[in-house]
Coordinates of C-alpha atoms in Angstrom, one line a residue:
M1 CA -79.2 61.0 43.4
R2 CA -78.2 63.5 45.9
N3 CA -78.3 60.8 49.0
F4 CA -76.5 58.5 46.5
G5 CA -73.5 61.1 46.2
R6 CA -73.6 61.9 50.0
V7 CA -73.0 57.9 50.6
K8 CA -70.1 58.0 48.0
L9 CA -68.4 60.7 49.5
S10 CA -69.2 59.5 53.3
T11 CA -67.5 55.8 52.1
W12 CA -64.7 57.9 50.6
L13 CA -64.0 59.7 53.7
L14 CA -64.1 56.8 55.7
A15 CA -61.5 54.6 53.3
A16 CA -59.3 57.8 53.5
M17 CA -59.1 58.3 57.1
P18 CA -56.5 55.1 57.6
L19 CA -54.4 56.6 55.3
A20 CA -54.3 60.2 56.7
L21 CA -53.8 58.7 60.1
A22 CA -50.9 56.4 58.6
G23 CA -49.5 59.5 57.2
S24 CA -49.9 61.6 60.4
N25 CA -48.1 58.9 62.3
A26 CA -45.4 58.8 59.6
G27 CA -44.5 62.5 60.0
A28 CA -44.5 61.9 63.7
Q29 CA -41.9 59.4 63.3
S30 CA -39.9 61.4 60.8
T31 CA -39.4 64.2 63.0
Y32 CA -38.5 61.7 65.8
P33 CA -37.1 62.9 68.6
A34 CA -39.2 66.1 68.8
Q35 CA -38.3 66.6 72.5
P36 CA -35.7 65.8 74.9
I37 CA -35.8 61.9 75.7
K38 CA -36.0 60.5 79.2
M39 CA -34.1 57.6 79.9
M40 CA -35.3 55.9 83.2
V41 CA -33.0 54.0 85.6
G42 CA -34.4 51.8 88.6
F43 CA -31.7 52.4 90.7
A44 CA -29.9 55.3 92.6
P45 CA -27.3 57.6 91.3
G46 CA -23.5 56.0 91.5
S47 CA -25.0 52.3 91.1
A48 CA -23.5 50.5 88.2
T49 CA -26.5 50.7 86.2
D50 CA -26.9 54.5 86.6
V51 CA -23.2 55.1 85.7
L52 CA -23.4 52.9 82.7
S53 CA -26.5 54.5 81.5
R54 CA -24.8 58.1 81.7
V55 CA -22.2 56.9 79.5
V56 CA -24.8 55.6 77.1
A57 CA -27.4 58.3 77.2
Q58 CA -24.6 60.9 76.6
G59 CA -23.7 59.2 73.3
L60 CA -27.1 59.3 72.1
S61 CA -27.8 62.8 72.7
E62 CA -25.1 63.6 70.5
R63 CA -26.6 61.3 67.7
M64 CA -30.1 61.9 68.4
G65 CA -30.1 65.8 68.0
Q66 CA -31.9 65.9 71.6
P67 CA -31.0 65.7 75.1
V68 CA -31.2 62.1 76.6
V69 CA -31.7 62.7 80.3
V70 CA -31.2 60.3 82.7
D71 CA -34.2 60.1 85.4
N72 CA -33.2 57.7 88.7
K73 CA -36.5 56.2 90.2
S74 CA -35.2 53.5 92.4
G75 CA -37.0 51.2 94.4
A76 CA -38.2 47.5 94.1
G77 CA -35.2 46.2 92.7
G78 CA -35.9 48.4 89.7
S79 CA -39.5 47.5 89.2
L80 CA -40.6 51.3 90.1
A81 CA -39.1 52.6 87.1
A82 CA -39.8 49.5 84.4
D83 CA -43.6 50.3 85.7
A84 CA -43.5 54.1 85.0
V85 CA -42.0 53.3 81.4
A86 CA -44.7 50.4 80.7
K87 CA -47.6 53.0 81.4
S88 CA -45.8 55.7 79.2
K89 CA -46.9 56.7 75.7
P90 CA -45.0 54.5 73.5
D91 CA -43.5 57.9 71.4
G92 CA -39.8 57.0 71.9
H93 CA -39.4 59.8 74.4
T94 CA -39.1 57.5 77.7
L95 CA -37.0 54.7 77.8
L96 CA -35.5 52.3 80.4
F97 CA -32.1 51.5 80.9
V98 CA -32.2 47.9 82.4
S99 CA -29.9 45.4 84.4
S100 CA -30.3 42.1 84.9
A101 CA -32.8 42.6 87.7
I102 CA -35.4 43.2 85.0
A103 CA -35.1 39.4 84.2
V104 CA -34.8 38.4 88.1
N105 CA -37.7 40.3 89.3
P106 CA -40.6 38.5 87.6
A107 CA -39.4 35.5 89.6
V108 CA -39.1 37.0 93.0
Y109 CA -41.9 39.7 93.0
P110 CA -45.2 37.8 93.1
K111 CA -47.2 40.8 92.6
L112 CA -45.5 42.9 89.7
T113 CA -47.7 45.5 88.3
F114 CA -46.2 44.9 84.7
D115 CA -45.5 41.9 82.6
V116 CA -41.8 42.1 81.0
N117 CA -42.9 40.2 77.8
A118 CA -46.1 42.0 77.0
D119 CA -45.7 45.6 78.6
L120 CA -42.4 46.5 77.5
T121 CA -40.1 46.6 74.1
P122 CA -36.8 45.3 73.8
I123 CA -34.8 47.8 72.0
S124 CA -30.8 46.8 72.3
L125 CA -28.6 45.0 74.4
V126 CA -25.6 47.2 75.5
G127 CA -23.6 44.6 77.3
R128 CA -22.5 42.3 79.9
A129 CA -20.4 43.1 83.1
P130 CA -18.6 40.6 85.1
L131 CA -19.2 39.5 88.6
V132 CA -16.3 39.2 91.4
M133 CA -16.7 36.7 94.1
L134 CA -14.9 38.2 97.0
V135 CA -14.2 36.5 100.3
N136 CA -13.0 37.9 104.0
Q137 CA -9.7 36.9 104.4
S138 CA -10.5 35.3 107.8
V139 CA -12.1 32.5 105.9
G140 CA -8.8 31.3 105.6
V141 CA -9.0 30.5 102.0
K142 CA -6.7 31.2 99.0
N143 CA -8.5 30.5 96.0
L144 CA -12.3 29.2 94.9
S145 CA -11.2 25.4 95.2
E146 CA -10.2 25.7 98.9
F147 CA -13.3 28.0 99.5
I148 CA -15.7 25.0 97.8
A149 CA -14.1 22.5 99.6
K150 CA -14.4 24.3 103.1
A151 CA -18.2 25.1 102.3
K152 CA -18.7 21.4 101.4
T153 CA -17.1 20.4 104.9
K154 CA -19.3 22.7 107.0
P155 CA -22.6 22.8 104.9
G156 CA -24.2 26.4 105.8
A157 CA -21.5 27.3 108.2
L158 CA -20.2 30.3 105.8
N159 CA -22.5 32.7 104.7
F160 CA -22.6 35.6 102.2
G161 CA -23.8 39.2 102.1
S162 CA -25.8 41.0 99.1
S163 CA -27.5 44.2 98.5
G164 CA -31.1 42.7 99.0
Q165 CA -33.2 39.9 99.1
G166 CA -34.2 38.9 95.6
G167 CA -31.4 41.4 94.0
A168 CA -29.3 40.3 91.1
A169 CA -26.1 39.7 93.3
H170 CA -28.1 37.6 95.7
M171 CA -29.6 35.5 92.8
A172 CA -26.2 35.0 91.2
T173 CA -24.8 33.5 94.5
E174 CA -27.7 31.2 94.7
L175 CA -27.0 29.9 91.3
F176 CA -23.3 29.7 92.2
S177 CA -24.2 27.5 95.3
M178 CA -26.3 25.2 93.1
T179 CA -23.7 24.9 90.4
A180 CA -20.9 24.4 92.9
E181 CA -23.5 22.1 95.0
V182 CA -22.5 23.8 98.4
K183 CA -25.1 25.5 101.1
L184 CA -24.4 29.0 101.9
V185 CA -26.6 31.2 104.3
H186 CA -27.9 34.6 102.8
V187 CA -27.6 37.8 104.8
P188 CA -29.5 40.5 102.8
Y189 CA -28.7 44.3 103.6
R190 CA -30.3 47.5 102.4
G191 CA -27.8 48.3 99.8
N192 CA -24.5 47.6 98.3
S193 CA -22.4 49.8 100.3
Q194 CA -23.7 48.3 103.6
A195 CA -23.1 44.6 102.4
I196 CA -19.8 45.8 101.3
T197 CA -19.1 47.2 104.9
A198 CA -20.1 44.1 106.2
L199 CA -17.8 42.0 104.2
L200 CA -14.9 44.0 105.2
G201 CA -15.7 43.8 108.8
G202 CA -16.3 40.3 108.6
D203 CA -19.7 39.9 109.3
V204 CA -20.3 38.0 106.1
D205 CA -17.7 35.4 104.5
L206 CA -18.5 36.1 101.0
M207 CA -20.2 38.2 98.3
M208 CA -20.9 38.5 94.9
D209 CA -20.6 41.9 93.1
T210 CA -20.1 43.6 89.7
L211 CA -16.7 44.5 89.0
I212 CA -17.5 48.1 88.7
N213 CA -18.4 48.2 92.5
A214 CA -15.8 45.8 93.4
L215 CA -12.5 47.5 92.1
P216 CA -12.1 49.7 95.2
Q217 CA -12.3 46.3 97.7
L218 CA -9.6 44.8 95.6
K219 CA -7.3 47.1 96.9
S220 CA -8.0 46.1 100.8
P221 CA -5.8 43.8 102.5
K222 CA -9.0 42.6 104.5
I223 CA -10.6 41.1 100.9
H224 CA -9.3 38.4 98.5
P225 CA -11.0 37.8 95.0
L226 CA -11.5 34.5 94.5
A227 CA -12.9 34.5 90.6
I228 CA -14.6 36.3 88.0
T229 CA -16.9 35.7 85.4
G230 CA -16.7 35.7 81.6
D231 CA -14.4 33.9 79.0
A232 CA -11.2 35.8 80.1
R233 CA -9.7 37.4 82.9
S234 CA -10.5 41.4 82.9
A235 CA -7.9 44.0 81.9
L236 CA -9.1 45.9 85.1
A237 CA -8.3 42.6 87.4
P238 CA -5.6 40.8 85.5
D239 CA -4.8 38.8 88.8
V240 CA -8.2 37.7 89.5
P241 CA -8.8 34.4 87.5
T242 CA -11.9 33.1 85.7
F243 CA -14.3 30.6 87.2
R244 CA -13.4 28.6 83.9
E245 CA -9.6 28.7 85.0
M246 CA -10.8 27.6 88.5
G247 CA -12.6 24.4 87.4
L248 CA -16.3 25.9 87.4
P249 CA -16.8 26.8 83.4
Q250 CA -20.7 26.1 83.9
F251 CA -20.8 29.1 86.2
D252 CA -20.4 32.1 84.0
T253 CA -23.5 34.5 84.8
R254 CA -23.0 38.2 83.9
V255 CA -25.0 41.2 84.7
M256 CA -26.9 42.2 81.5
F257 CA -27.6 46.1 80.7
G258 CA -30.0 47.2 78.0
V259 CA -32.3 49.6 76.7
M260 CA -36.2 49.2 76.5
G261 CA -39.2 50.9 75.8
P262 CA -43.0 50.9 76.5
A263 CA -44.9 48.4 74.4
N264 CA -46.3 49.3 70.9
M265 CA -43.9 51.6 70.0
P266 CA -43.7 51.7 65.9
K267 CA -41.1 49.3 64.6
T268 CA -39.3 52.0 62.5
M269 CA -38.9 54.1 66.0
V270 CA -37.6 50.7 67.5
D271 CA -35.0 50.4 64.8
R272 CA -33.9 54.1 64.8
I273 CA -32.9 53.8 68.4
N274 CA -31.3 50.3 68.0
K275 CA -29.4 51.9 65.1
E276 CA -28.2 54.6 67.0
I277 CA -27.2 52.8 70.4
A278 CA -25.1 50.5 67.8
A279 CA -23.1 53.3 66.5
T280 CA -22.9 54.6 69.7
L281 CA -21.2 51.5 71.2
K282 CA -19.1 51.6 68.4
S283 CA -17.8 54.9 69.3
K284 CA -14.0 54.6 70.7
D285 CA -14.9 56.7 73.3
V286 CA -17.8 55.1 74.6
A287 CA -16.6 51.7 74.0
S288 CA -13.2 52.7 76.1
R289 CA -15.5 54.3 78.8
L290 CA -17.8 51.5 79.3
S291 CA -14.9 49.2 79.6
E292 CA -13.1 51.4 82.1
A293 CA -16.3 51.9 84.1
G294 CA -16.5 48.1 85.0
G295 CA -15.0 46.0 82.2
L296 CA -18.1 45.8 80.0
T297 CA -18.1 43.2 77.4
L298 CA -20.4 45.1 74.6
D299 CA -23.2 43.2 72.9
G300 CA -25.6 45.4 70.8
G301 CA -27.5 43.3 68.2
S302 CA -31.1 43.3 67.0
P303 CA -34.1 44.1 68.9
E304 CA -35.3 40.4 68.3
E305 CA -31.9 39.1 69.5
F306 CA -32.2 41.1 72.8
R307 CA -35.7 39.7 73.0
L308 CA -34.5 36.2 72.6
T309 CA -31.8 36.8 75.5
L310 CA -34.6 38.0 78.1
R311 CA -36.7 35.0 77.5
K312 CA -33.5 32.8 78.1
E313 CA -32.7 35.1 81.4
L314 CA -36.4 35.0 82.7
A315 CA -36.5 31.1 82.2
M316 CA -32.9 30.6 83.9
W317 CA -34.1 33.0 87.1
K318 CA -37.5 31.5 87.5
K319 CA -35.8 28.1 87.8
V320 CA -33.3 29.3 90.4
A321 CA -35.9 31.2 92.4
A322 CA -37.8 28.1 92.5
E323 CA -35.4 26.0 93.5
A324 CA -33.6 28.5 96.1
K325 CA -37.2 29.4 97.3
V326 CA -36.5 33.1 96.9
V327 CA -39.0 35.6 97.4
A328 CA -38.2 39.2 97.5
D329 CA -39.7 41.8 100.2
Q330 CA -42.5 43.9 98.7

């Protein structure tokens, strides 16, 4: 009888353990966040991704009851920060603010140390920023149609600069070349500022850049904006026509921004962060600051919607990289 009692007690304890653990996890989630949240950014301070991440982080700080601190870990097109988050604890205290690079990198870096689909959790799409096509005045074109015509007349005679091999701007220009059926020569630089300097100096003919980076260049007499992506003109650059207006509606890629976390985050935690991001984006102050920072069109939406958007972006950039034969420098 004594042994039978012990067996019954052991069986009861084993059965109760999952319930106790579940209660413990629920308790941990109910007190979330229990400490400051680190939001990692894979680009340097002052970059478009960094600027936008800080606006979102400040809004989240006010809603989450804990500081949300931006931590810049630049390198490998944002992959170093993504790898660090992928390897972090899925407790919601380490997040990743991403740009389109998160979808581009798997297509151009053959040796990534993480898998976007398997090792990261989509939490919320934040928004999309338009891209502006800038041309040096020495090229002698007044609009996009004239540029395309000139490029088709002399295949490979015109070049374009970017912030680096396999970067978002490089890939966007490759996509433009395929869409417009023109051949352009890529000239990569080590950073956006160097590429802009080259464009201003006439060392390169063309450059695709986010509106947030391009705004100061629009005032230069050496630079002429040809077109901007998006459904409508930006209030920040009302004189710049859209690609749709200029007869190229099929080219409408924009830089995507969002928030992700490590894999295996509890759904309740993901939903909580998603909810607070949505509320942050609805704030008039945050929406205004994001719009002023770079003409950002706010998206939001559910984690699943963000997951589907990522899959589409991953497939698109994989196709572009394969066709253009792009491999980033490791």
